[in-house]
């Protein structure tokens, strides 16, 4: 579990570095971007390694119907990510669609995984996303709603979401974690 916790902590640190130490980060210039990227890659490696090697410690038994709730939430999470990039209509309502999608992803995974490693991983990442929104809102209090997007972008976001969800589900199945079972 130590490696997993280190990975989650490194994720937090790398992402919040710019917000909590803006002058220091700015002083690093482009080298700072490379360092943050390296730290994020290292954090993902540590999280995957730590999660896969963690002892299974059951905390609660998720009921079977939550698999379907998870899959619906995953559609929403990927849509929010796509909507953010496409600047679709939902971005006029939700200030942080990517982080909202990330929080949705984390909650979805917490619903279907009742073991300690999953709670540390997905709960830790959910907590990071909540803190990130708070820190961003405090450092950038003014929010200007984006202009309305054409319907074409909405359709592209929905189609892209479906394609990505199918690919992610196939990858999960290939890894031995069937998301629809």
Short mmCIF file of N, CA and C in Angstrom, two decimals:
data_model
loop_
_atom_site.label_atom_id
_atom_site.label_comp_id
_atom_site.label_asym_id
_atom_site.label_seq_id
_atom_site.Cartn_x
_atom_site.Cartn_y
_atom_site.Cartn_z
N UNK A 1 0.82 -1.20 0.00
CA UNK A 1 0.00 0.00 0.00
C UNK A 1 0.86 1.27 0.00
N UNK A 2 2.08 1.14 0.48
CA UNK A 2 2.95 2.31 0.56
C UNK A 2 3.23 2.90 -0.81
N UNK A 3 3.49 2.04 -1.78
CA UNK A 3 3.77 2.52 -3.15
C UNK A 3 2.54 3.21 -3.72
N UNK A 4 1.38 2.66 -3.48
CA UNK A 4 0.13 3.26 -3.94
C UNK A 4 -0.06 4.64 -3.31
N UNK A 5 0.13 4.74 -2.03
CA UNK A 5 -0.03 6.03 -1.33
C UNK A 5 0.99 7.04 -1.84
N UNK A 6 2.23 6.59 -2.08
CA UNK A 6 3.25 7.49 -2.64
C UNK A 6 2.83 7.99 -4.02
N UNK A 7 2.26 7.10 -4.84
CA UNK A 7 1.80 7.50 -6.17
C UNK A 7 0.70 8.54 -6.11
N UNK A 8 -0.27 8.34 -5.22
CA UNK A 8 -1.37 9.31 -5.07
C UNK A 8 -0.82 10.63 -4.55
N UNK A 9 0.09 10.57 -3.58
CA UNK A 9 0.68 11.80 -3.03
C UNK A 9 1.48 12.56 -4.09
N UNK A 10 2.22 11.83 -4.90
CA UNK A 10 2.99 12.46 -5.96
C UNK A 10 2.07 13.11 -6.99
N UNK A 11 0.95 12.47 -7.31
CA UNK A 11 -0.06 13.03 -8.20
C UNK A 11 -0.55 14.37 -7.66
N UNK A 12 -0.90 14.37 -6.38
CA UNK A 12 -1.36 15.60 -5.71
C UNK A 12 -0.30 16.68 -5.84
N UNK A 13 0.92 16.36 -5.44
CA UNK A 13 2.00 17.34 -5.43
C UNK A 13 2.29 17.91 -6.81
N UNK A 14 2.39 17.05 -7.79
CA UNK A 14 2.70 17.50 -9.15
C UNK A 14 1.61 18.41 -9.70
N UNK A 15 0.35 18.05 -9.45
CA UNK A 15 -0.75 18.85 -9.96
C UNK A 15 -0.92 20.18 -9.21
N UNK A 16 -0.69 20.17 -7.92
CA UNK A 16 -0.93 21.38 -7.13
C UNK A 16 0.28 22.31 -7.07
N UNK A 17 1.43 21.86 -7.54
CA UNK A 17 2.65 22.65 -7.49
C UNK A 17 2.46 24.03 -8.11
N UNK A 18 1.89 24.07 -9.30
CA UNK A 18 1.68 25.34 -10.02
C UNK A 18 0.76 26.28 -9.24
N UNK A 19 -0.25 25.74 -8.60
CA UNK A 19 -1.23 26.56 -7.88
C UNK A 19 -0.72 27.01 -6.51
N UNK A 20 0.04 26.15 -5.84
CA UNK A 20 0.48 26.48 -4.48
C UNK A 20 1.80 27.23 -4.45
N UNK A 21 2.60 27.09 -5.49
CA UNK A 21 3.89 27.80 -5.58
C UNK A 21 4.05 28.40 -6.97
N UNK A 22 3.16 29.32 -7.35
CA UNK A 22 3.17 29.82 -8.73
C UNK A 22 4.48 30.52 -9.12
N UNK A 23 5.05 31.31 -8.21
CA UNK A 23 6.29 32.02 -8.54
C UNK A 23 7.44 31.04 -8.76
N UNK A 24 7.51 30.06 -7.90
CA UNK A 24 8.57 29.05 -8.04
C UNK A 24 8.42 28.27 -9.34
N UNK A 25 7.17 27.87 -9.63
CA UNK A 25 6.90 27.12 -10.87
C UNK A 25 7.22 27.98 -12.10
N UNK A 26 6.80 29.25 -12.08
CA UNK A 26 7.06 30.14 -13.21
C UNK A 26 8.56 30.36 -13.40
N UNK A 27 9.29 30.41 -12.30
CA UNK A 27 10.74 30.60 -12.37
C UNK A 27 11.46 29.45 -13.02
N UNK A 28 10.82 28.30 -13.07
CA UNK A 28 11.44 27.12 -13.67
C UNK A 28 11.29 27.11 -15.19
N UNK A 29 10.37 27.93 -15.72
CA UNK A 29 10.17 28.00 -17.16
C UNK A 29 9.73 26.67 -17.76
N UNK A 30 10.20 26.40 -18.98
CA UNK A 30 9.84 25.16 -19.68
C UNK A 30 10.37 23.92 -18.98
N UNK A 31 11.49 24.05 -18.27
CA UNK A 31 12.01 22.90 -17.52
C UNK A 31 11.02 22.45 -16.47
N UNK A 32 10.25 23.39 -15.94
CA UNK A 32 9.23 23.05 -14.95
C UNK A 32 8.14 22.18 -15.55
N UNK A 33 7.77 22.45 -16.80
CA UNK A 33 6.75 21.63 -17.47
C UNK A 33 7.26 20.19 -17.60
N UNK A 34 8.52 20.07 -17.99
CA UNK A 34 9.11 18.73 -18.12
C UNK A 34 9.16 18.00 -16.80
N UNK A 35 9.51 18.73 -15.74
CA UNK A 35 9.57 18.12 -14.41
C UNK A 35 8.20 17.66 -13.96
N UNK A 36 7.20 18.51 -14.14
CA UNK A 36 5.83 18.15 -13.74
C UNK A 36 5.36 16.94 -14.54
N UNK A 37 5.64 16.92 -15.83
CA UNK A 37 5.26 15.77 -16.66
C UNK A 37 5.93 14.50 -16.16
N UNK A 38 7.20 14.58 -15.86
CA UNK A 38 7.94 13.42 -15.34
C UNK A 38 7.34 12.95 -14.02
N UNK A 39 7.02 13.89 -13.14
CA UNK A 39 6.43 13.54 -11.85
C UNK A 39 5.06 12.89 -12.03
N UNK A 40 4.27 13.39 -12.99
CA UNK A 40 2.96 12.80 -13.23
C UNK A 40 3.06 11.39 -13.80
N UNK A 41 3.99 11.19 -14.71
CA UNK A 41 4.20 9.83 -15.25
C UNK A 41 4.65 8.90 -14.12
N UNK A 42 5.57 9.37 -13.30
CA UNK A 42 6.03 8.57 -12.16
C UNK A 42 4.89 8.26 -11.21
N UNK A 43 4.01 9.24 -10.98
CA UNK A 43 2.89 9.01 -10.07
C UNK A 43 1.95 7.94 -10.62
N UNK A 44 1.69 7.98 -11.92
CA UNK A 44 0.81 6.97 -12.53
C UNK A 44 1.46 5.58 -12.43
N UNK A 45 2.75 5.51 -12.71
CA UNK A 45 3.46 4.22 -12.60
C UNK A 45 3.37 3.70 -11.16
N UNK A 46 3.60 4.57 -10.19
CA UNK A 46 3.53 4.15 -8.79
C UNK A 46 2.11 3.73 -8.40
N UNK A 47 1.11 4.47 -8.89
CA UNK A 47 -0.28 4.10 -8.56
C UNK A 47 -0.65 2.75 -9.16
N UNK A 48 -0.29 2.53 -10.42
CA UNK A 48 -0.61 1.25 -11.06
C UNK A 48 0.13 0.11 -10.37
N UNK A 49 1.41 0.31 -10.16
CA UNK A 49 2.22 -0.72 -9.49
C UNK A 49 1.69 -0.98 -8.08
N UNK A 50 1.46 0.08 -7.33
CA UNK A 50 0.97 -0.07 -5.96
C UNK A 50 -0.40 -0.71 -5.90
N UNK A 51 -1.29 -0.34 -6.81
CA UNK A 51 -2.64 -0.89 -6.83
C UNK A 51 -2.62 -2.37 -7.19
N UNK A 52 -1.85 -2.70 -8.22
CA UNK A 52 -1.81 -4.10 -8.68
C UNK A 52 -1.11 -5.02 -7.68
N UNK A 53 -0.18 -4.46 -6.90
CA UNK A 53 0.56 -5.31 -5.96
C UNK A 53 -0.02 -5.27 -4.54
N UNK A 54 -1.04 -4.45 -4.33
CA UNK A 54 -1.63 -4.32 -3.00
C UNK A 54 -2.39 -5.58 -2.61
N UNK A 55 -2.29 -5.92 -1.36
CA UNK A 55 -3.06 -7.04 -0.82
C UNK A 55 -4.54 -6.66 -0.86
N UNK A 56 -5.39 -7.63 -1.20
CA UNK A 56 -6.82 -7.37 -1.25
C UNK A 56 -7.36 -7.37 0.18
N UNK A 57 -7.82 -6.21 0.62
CA UNK A 57 -8.40 -6.08 1.95
C UNK A 57 -9.83 -5.59 1.76
N UNK A 58 -10.81 -6.51 1.91
CA UNK A 58 -12.20 -6.09 1.68
C UNK A 58 -12.67 -5.13 2.77
N UNK A 59 -13.38 -4.09 2.34
CA UNK A 59 -13.94 -3.13 3.28
C UNK A 59 -15.47 -3.21 3.24
N UNK A 60 -16.01 -3.34 2.03
CA UNK A 60 -17.44 -3.52 1.87
C UNK A 60 -17.71 -4.27 0.57
N UNK A 61 -18.87 -4.87 0.46
CA UNK A 61 -19.23 -5.65 -0.73
C UNK A 61 -20.22 -4.84 -1.57
N UNK A 62 -19.75 -4.33 -2.72
CA UNK A 62 -20.66 -3.53 -3.56
C UNK A 62 -21.77 -4.41 -4.15
N UNK A 63 -23.02 -3.94 -4.09
CA UNK A 63 -24.11 -4.70 -4.72
C UNK A 63 -23.96 -4.70 -6.24
N UNK A 64 -24.42 -5.75 -6.88
CA UNK A 64 -24.25 -5.93 -8.31
C UNK A 64 -24.81 -4.82 -9.18
N UNK A 65 -25.92 -4.21 -8.76
CA UNK A 65 -26.54 -3.19 -9.61
C UNK A 65 -25.65 -1.96 -9.78
N UNK A 66 -24.67 -1.79 -8.88
CA UNK A 66 -23.80 -0.62 -8.99
C UNK A 66 -22.90 -0.67 -10.23
N UNK A 67 -22.75 -1.86 -10.81
CA UNK A 67 -21.98 -1.96 -12.06
C UNK A 67 -22.66 -1.11 -13.14
N UNK A 68 -23.97 -1.16 -13.18
CA UNK A 68 -24.71 -0.39 -14.19
C UNK A 68 -24.65 1.11 -13.88
N UNK A 69 -24.72 1.44 -12.61
CA UNK A 69 -24.58 2.85 -12.21
C UNK A 69 -23.19 3.34 -12.59
N UNK A 70 -22.18 2.51 -12.32
CA UNK A 70 -20.81 2.84 -12.69
C UNK A 70 -20.70 3.12 -14.18
N UNK A 71 -21.26 2.25 -15.00
CA UNK A 71 -21.15 2.42 -16.45
C UNK A 71 -21.84 3.70 -16.93
N UNK A 72 -22.98 4.04 -16.34
CA UNK A 72 -23.64 5.30 -16.70
C UNK A 72 -22.80 6.50 -16.27
N UNK A 73 -22.23 6.41 -15.08
CA UNK A 73 -21.37 7.49 -14.60
C UNK A 73 -20.12 7.64 -15.47
N UNK A 74 -19.62 6.52 -15.97
CA UNK A 74 -18.45 6.59 -16.84
C UNK A 74 -18.79 7.28 -18.16
N UNK A 75 -19.98 7.04 -18.68
CA UNK A 75 -20.42 7.78 -19.87
C UNK A 75 -20.42 9.28 -19.59
N UNK A 76 -20.97 9.65 -18.43
CA UNK A 76 -21.01 11.06 -18.05
C UNK A 76 -19.60 11.61 -17.88
N UNK A 77 -18.73 10.86 -17.22
CA UNK A 77 -17.36 11.33 -16.98
C UNK A 77 -16.62 11.58 -18.28
N UNK A 78 -16.70 10.64 -19.21
CA UNK A 78 -16.02 10.83 -20.49
C UNK A 78 -16.67 11.94 -21.32
N UNK A 79 -17.98 12.07 -21.21
CA UNK A 79 -18.65 13.17 -21.91
C UNK A 79 -18.15 14.51 -21.38
N UNK A 80 -18.04 14.64 -20.06
CA UNK A 80 -17.58 15.90 -19.48
C UNK A 80 -16.17 16.24 -19.95
N UNK A 81 -15.33 15.21 -20.06
CA UNK A 81 -13.98 15.44 -20.57
C UNK A 81 -14.03 15.92 -22.02
N UNK A 82 -14.84 15.25 -22.84
CA UNK A 82 -14.97 15.64 -24.25
C UNK A 82 -15.59 17.03 -24.36
N UNK A 83 -16.60 17.29 -23.55
CA UNK A 83 -17.28 18.59 -23.58
C UNK A 83 -16.31 19.71 -23.25
N UNK A 84 -15.40 19.45 -22.35
CA UNK A 84 -14.42 20.46 -21.98
C UNK A 84 -13.55 20.84 -23.17
N UNK A 85 -13.09 19.84 -23.88
CA UNK A 85 -12.25 20.09 -25.04
C UNK A 85 -13.01 20.72 -26.19
N UNK A 86 -14.27 20.36 -26.34
CA UNK A 86 -15.08 20.86 -27.45
C UNK A 86 -15.83 22.15 -27.09
N UNK A 87 -15.79 22.51 -25.82
CA UNK A 87 -16.50 23.71 -25.34
C UNK A 87 -17.99 23.63 -25.69
N UNK A 88 -18.61 22.50 -25.34
CA UNK A 88 -20.03 22.31 -25.64
C UNK A 88 -20.89 23.06 -24.62
N UNK A 89 -22.19 22.91 -24.73
CA UNK A 89 -23.13 23.64 -23.90
C UNK A 89 -22.94 23.45 -22.41
N UNK A 90 -22.57 22.26 -21.99
CA UNK A 90 -22.42 21.99 -20.55
C UNK A 90 -21.32 22.85 -19.93
N UNK A 91 -20.37 23.30 -20.75
CA UNK A 91 -19.29 24.13 -20.22
C UNK A 91 -19.77 25.53 -19.87
N UNK A 92 -20.98 25.85 -20.26
CA UNK A 92 -21.58 27.14 -19.85
C UNK A 92 -22.22 27.01 -18.48
N UNK A 93 -22.38 25.78 -18.00
CA UNK A 93 -23.02 25.52 -16.71
C UNK A 93 -22.01 25.06 -15.67
N UNK A 94 -21.07 24.23 -16.09
CA UNK A 94 -20.07 23.66 -15.19
C UNK A 94 -18.74 24.35 -15.44
N UNK A 95 -18.20 24.97 -14.41
CA UNK A 95 -16.96 25.73 -14.55
C UNK A 95 -15.77 24.82 -14.85
N UNK A 96 -15.71 23.68 -14.22
CA UNK A 96 -14.57 22.77 -14.37
C UNK A 96 -15.03 21.41 -14.88
N UNK A 97 -15.40 21.31 -16.16
CA UNK A 97 -15.94 20.04 -16.66
C UNK A 97 -14.94 18.89 -16.59
N UNK A 98 -13.65 19.15 -16.84
CA UNK A 98 -12.67 18.06 -16.76
C UNK A 98 -12.56 17.53 -15.34
N UNK A 99 -12.45 18.43 -14.37
CA UNK A 99 -12.34 17.99 -12.98
C UNK A 99 -13.65 17.37 -12.50
N UNK A 100 -14.77 17.86 -12.99
CA UNK A 100 -16.06 17.25 -12.65
C UNK A 100 -16.13 15.85 -13.24
N UNK A 101 -15.66 15.69 -14.47
CA UNK A 101 -15.59 14.36 -15.07
C UNK A 101 -14.66 13.45 -14.30
N UNK A 102 -13.53 13.99 -13.84
CA UNK A 102 -12.58 13.20 -13.06
C UNK A 102 -13.21 12.76 -11.74
N UNK A 103 -13.93 13.67 -11.08
CA UNK A 103 -14.61 13.33 -9.83
C UNK A 103 -15.68 12.25 -10.08
N UNK A 104 -16.39 12.39 -11.19
CA UNK A 104 -17.41 11.40 -11.55
C UNK A 104 -16.78 10.04 -11.77
N UNK A 105 -15.63 10.02 -12.47
CA UNK A 105 -14.88 8.78 -12.70
C UNK A 105 -14.49 8.14 -11.37
N UNK A 106 -13.97 8.94 -10.45
CA UNK A 106 -13.53 8.41 -9.16
C UNK A 106 -14.70 7.85 -8.36
N UNK A 107 -15.80 8.59 -8.31
CA UNK A 107 -16.98 8.11 -7.58
C UNK A 107 -17.48 6.81 -8.19
N UNK A 108 -17.54 6.75 -9.52
CA UNK A 108 -18.00 5.53 -10.20
C UNK A 108 -17.16 4.33 -9.77
N UNK A 109 -15.85 4.52 -9.71
CA UNK A 109 -14.97 3.41 -9.33
C UNK A 109 -15.08 3.07 -7.85
N UNK A 110 -15.35 4.05 -7.01
CA UNK A 110 -15.56 3.76 -5.59
C UNK A 110 -16.83 2.94 -5.38
N UNK A 111 -17.84 3.16 -6.23
CA UNK A 111 -19.09 2.41 -6.09
C UNK A 111 -18.95 0.92 -6.35
N UNK A 112 -18.02 0.55 -7.24
CA UNK A 112 -17.92 -0.86 -7.63
C UNK A 112 -16.68 -1.56 -7.06
N UNK A 113 -15.87 -0.86 -6.30
CA UNK A 113 -14.68 -1.46 -5.72
C UNK A 113 -14.69 -1.20 -4.22
N UNK A 114 -14.87 -2.26 -3.45
CA UNK A 114 -14.99 -2.11 -2.01
C UNK A 114 -13.76 -2.51 -1.24
N UNK A 115 -12.62 -2.56 -1.88
CA UNK A 115 -11.39 -2.96 -1.17
C UNK A 115 -10.59 -1.73 -0.77
N UNK A 116 -9.67 -1.92 0.17
CA UNK A 116 -8.90 -0.82 0.73
C UNK A 116 -8.04 -0.11 -0.32
N UNK A 117 -7.39 -0.87 -1.20
CA UNK A 117 -6.54 -0.25 -2.23
C UNK A 117 -7.37 0.64 -3.15
N UNK A 118 -8.57 0.22 -3.51
CA UNK A 118 -9.44 1.02 -4.37
C UNK A 118 -9.88 2.29 -3.65
N UNK A 119 -10.17 2.17 -2.37
CA UNK A 119 -10.58 3.34 -1.59
C UNK A 119 -9.43 4.34 -1.51
N UNK A 120 -8.22 3.84 -1.31
CA UNK A 120 -7.05 4.73 -1.27
C UNK A 120 -6.83 5.38 -2.63
N UNK A 121 -6.87 4.59 -3.70
CA UNK A 121 -6.61 5.12 -5.04
C UNK A 121 -7.72 6.08 -5.48
N UNK A 122 -8.93 5.58 -5.60
CA UNK A 122 -10.01 6.39 -6.15
C UNK A 122 -10.47 7.47 -5.16
N UNK A 123 -10.46 7.14 -3.87
CA UNK A 123 -10.79 8.16 -2.87
C UNK A 123 -9.75 9.26 -2.81
N UNK A 124 -8.47 8.88 -2.91
CA UNK A 124 -7.40 9.87 -2.90
C UNK A 124 -7.45 10.77 -4.12
N UNK A 125 -7.77 10.20 -5.28
CA UNK A 125 -7.87 11.00 -6.50
C UNK A 125 -9.13 11.87 -6.49
N UNK A 126 -10.22 11.36 -5.91
CA UNK A 126 -11.43 12.17 -5.76
C UNK A 126 -11.14 13.36 -4.85
N UNK A 127 -10.48 13.12 -3.74
CA UNK A 127 -10.14 14.21 -2.82
C UNK A 127 -9.25 15.24 -3.52
N UNK A 128 -8.28 14.77 -4.33
CA UNK A 128 -7.43 15.70 -5.08
C UNK A 128 -8.27 16.60 -5.99
N UNK A 129 -9.21 16.00 -6.72
CA UNK A 129 -10.02 16.78 -7.66
C UNK A 129 -10.87 17.81 -6.93
N UNK A 130 -11.40 17.45 -5.77
CA UNK A 130 -12.19 18.41 -4.98
C UNK A 130 -11.30 19.57 -4.53
N UNK A 131 -10.11 19.24 -4.02
CA UNK A 131 -9.17 20.27 -3.57
C UNK A 131 -8.72 21.13 -4.75
N UNK A 132 -8.48 20.52 -5.89
CA UNK A 132 -8.04 21.26 -7.07
C UNK A 132 -9.08 22.31 -7.47
N UNK A 133 -10.36 21.94 -7.46
CA UNK A 133 -11.41 22.90 -7.80
C UNK A 133 -11.41 24.06 -6.80
N UNK A 134 -11.28 23.75 -5.53
CA UNK A 134 -11.26 24.80 -4.50
C UNK A 134 -10.07 25.73 -4.70
N UNK A 135 -8.89 25.16 -4.93
CA UNK A 135 -7.69 25.97 -5.11
C UNK A 135 -7.80 26.84 -6.36
N UNK A 136 -8.29 26.28 -7.44
CA UNK A 136 -8.45 27.05 -8.69
C UNK A 136 -9.46 28.18 -8.48
N UNK A 137 -10.58 27.87 -7.85
CA UNK A 137 -11.61 28.89 -7.64
C UNK A 137 -11.10 30.03 -6.75
N UNK A 138 -10.26 29.71 -5.80
CA UNK A 138 -9.71 30.76 -4.94
C UNK A 138 -8.65 31.59 -5.65
N UNK A 139 -7.87 30.94 -6.53
CA UNK A 139 -6.82 31.69 -7.22
C UNK A 139 -7.35 32.42 -8.46
N UNK A 140 -8.46 31.95 -8.99
CA UNK A 140 -9.08 32.59 -10.16
C UNK A 140 -10.58 32.74 -9.89
N UNK A 141 -10.94 33.70 -9.03
CA UNK A 141 -12.35 33.79 -8.62
C UNK A 141 -13.32 34.16 -9.74
N UNK A 142 -12.89 34.93 -10.71
CA UNK A 142 -13.80 35.32 -11.79
C UNK A 142 -13.89 34.22 -12.84
N UNK A 143 -15.10 33.94 -13.27
CA UNK A 143 -15.30 32.93 -14.32
C UNK A 143 -16.17 33.53 -15.40
N UNK A 144 -15.68 33.47 -16.60
CA UNK A 144 -16.44 33.96 -17.74
C UNK A 144 -16.99 32.74 -18.49
N UNK A 145 -18.29 32.69 -18.60
CA UNK A 145 -18.91 31.57 -19.30
C UNK A 145 -18.51 31.62 -20.78
N UNK A 146 -18.17 30.46 -21.33
CA UNK A 146 -17.82 30.44 -22.75
C UNK A 146 -19.03 30.76 -23.62
N UNK A 147 -18.76 31.18 -24.83
CA UNK A 147 -19.83 31.45 -25.79
C UNK A 147 -20.54 30.14 -26.15
N UNK A 148 -21.80 30.23 -26.57
CA UNK A 148 -22.51 29.01 -26.98
C UNK A 148 -21.77 28.31 -28.12
N UNK A 149 -21.77 27.00 -28.06
CA UNK A 149 -21.09 26.19 -29.08
C UNK A 149 -22.09 25.71 -30.12
N UNK A 150 -21.64 25.51 -31.34
CA UNK A 150 -22.54 24.97 -32.36
C UNK A 150 -22.94 23.52 -32.03
N UNK A 151 -24.12 23.12 -32.48
CA UNK A 151 -24.64 21.77 -32.22
C UNK A 151 -23.68 20.70 -32.74
N UNK A 152 -22.95 21.01 -33.79
CA UNK A 152 -22.00 20.06 -34.37
C UNK A 152 -20.97 19.60 -33.31
N UNK A 153 -20.53 20.53 -32.46
CA UNK A 153 -19.56 20.17 -31.43
C UNK A 153 -20.18 19.25 -30.39
N UNK A 154 -21.45 19.46 -30.07
CA UNK A 154 -22.14 18.60 -29.12
C UNK A 154 -22.21 17.17 -29.65
N UNK A 155 -22.58 17.05 -30.93
CA UNK A 155 -22.67 15.73 -31.56
C UNK A 155 -21.30 15.06 -31.57
N UNK A 156 -20.27 15.84 -31.90
CA UNK A 156 -18.91 15.28 -31.92
C UNK A 156 -18.49 14.81 -30.53
N UNK A 157 -18.85 15.56 -29.50
CA UNK A 157 -18.50 15.18 -28.13
C UNK A 157 -19.21 13.89 -27.73
N UNK A 158 -20.48 13.76 -28.10
CA UNK A 158 -21.24 12.55 -27.75
C UNK A 158 -20.68 11.34 -28.49
N UNK A 159 -20.42 11.48 -29.78
CA UNK A 159 -19.87 10.36 -30.56
C UNK A 159 -18.48 9.99 -30.03
N UNK A 160 -17.66 10.99 -29.77
CA UNK A 160 -16.33 10.73 -29.21
C UNK A 160 -16.40 10.02 -27.88
N UNK A 161 -17.36 10.42 -27.05
CA UNK A 161 -17.55 9.78 -25.75
C UNK A 161 -17.86 8.30 -25.91
N UNK A 162 -18.79 7.99 -26.78
CA UNK A 162 -19.19 6.59 -26.99
C UNK A 162 -18.01 5.76 -27.49
N UNK A 163 -17.26 6.29 -28.42
CA UNK A 163 -16.10 5.57 -28.96
C UNK A 163 -15.08 5.32 -27.86
N UNK A 164 -14.77 6.35 -27.08
CA UNK A 164 -13.76 6.20 -26.02
C UNK A 164 -14.25 5.23 -24.94
N UNK A 165 -15.52 5.30 -24.56
CA UNK A 165 -16.05 4.38 -23.55
C UNK A 165 -15.94 2.93 -24.03
N UNK A 166 -16.28 2.69 -25.27
CA UNK A 166 -16.16 1.32 -25.81
C UNK A 166 -14.70 0.86 -25.77
N UNK A 167 -13.78 1.72 -26.17
CA UNK A 167 -12.36 1.36 -26.15
C UNK A 167 -11.90 1.08 -24.72
N UNK A 168 -12.27 1.94 -23.79
CA UNK A 168 -11.88 1.74 -22.39
C UNK A 168 -12.47 0.45 -21.84
N UNK A 169 -13.71 0.16 -22.18
CA UNK A 169 -14.33 -1.09 -21.72
C UNK A 169 -13.61 -2.31 -22.30
N UNK A 170 -13.23 -2.23 -23.56
CA UNK A 170 -12.49 -3.34 -24.17
C UNK A 170 -11.13 -3.52 -23.50
N UNK A 171 -10.46 -2.43 -23.20
CA UNK A 171 -9.16 -2.51 -22.52
C UNK A 171 -9.34 -3.11 -21.13
N UNK A 172 -10.38 -2.67 -20.40
CA UNK A 172 -10.64 -3.25 -19.08
C UNK A 172 -10.89 -4.76 -19.20
N UNK A 173 -11.67 -5.15 -20.19
CA UNK A 173 -11.94 -6.57 -20.39
C UNK A 173 -10.65 -7.33 -20.71
N UNK A 174 -9.82 -6.76 -21.57
CA UNK A 174 -8.54 -7.37 -21.94
C UNK A 174 -7.65 -7.54 -20.71
N UNK A 175 -7.72 -6.58 -19.77
CA UNK A 175 -6.91 -6.65 -18.54
C UNK A 175 -7.52 -7.59 -17.50
N UNK A 176 -8.68 -8.15 -17.83
CA UNK A 176 -9.31 -9.10 -16.89
C UNK A 176 -10.27 -8.47 -15.91
N UNK A 177 -10.69 -7.25 -16.19
CA UNK A 177 -11.63 -6.54 -15.32
C UNK A 177 -12.84 -6.15 -16.17
N UNK A 178 -13.75 -7.10 -16.44
CA UNK A 178 -14.89 -6.79 -17.31
C UNK A 178 -15.81 -5.76 -16.67
N UNK A 179 -15.95 -4.58 -17.29
CA UNK A 179 -16.75 -3.52 -16.67
C UNK A 179 -18.25 -3.70 -16.77
N UNK A 180 -18.72 -4.65 -17.57
CA UNK A 180 -20.15 -4.82 -17.72
C UNK A 180 -20.68 -6.03 -16.97
N UNK A 181 -19.81 -6.70 -16.22
CA UNK A 181 -20.23 -7.90 -15.49
C UNK A 181 -20.45 -7.63 -14.02
#
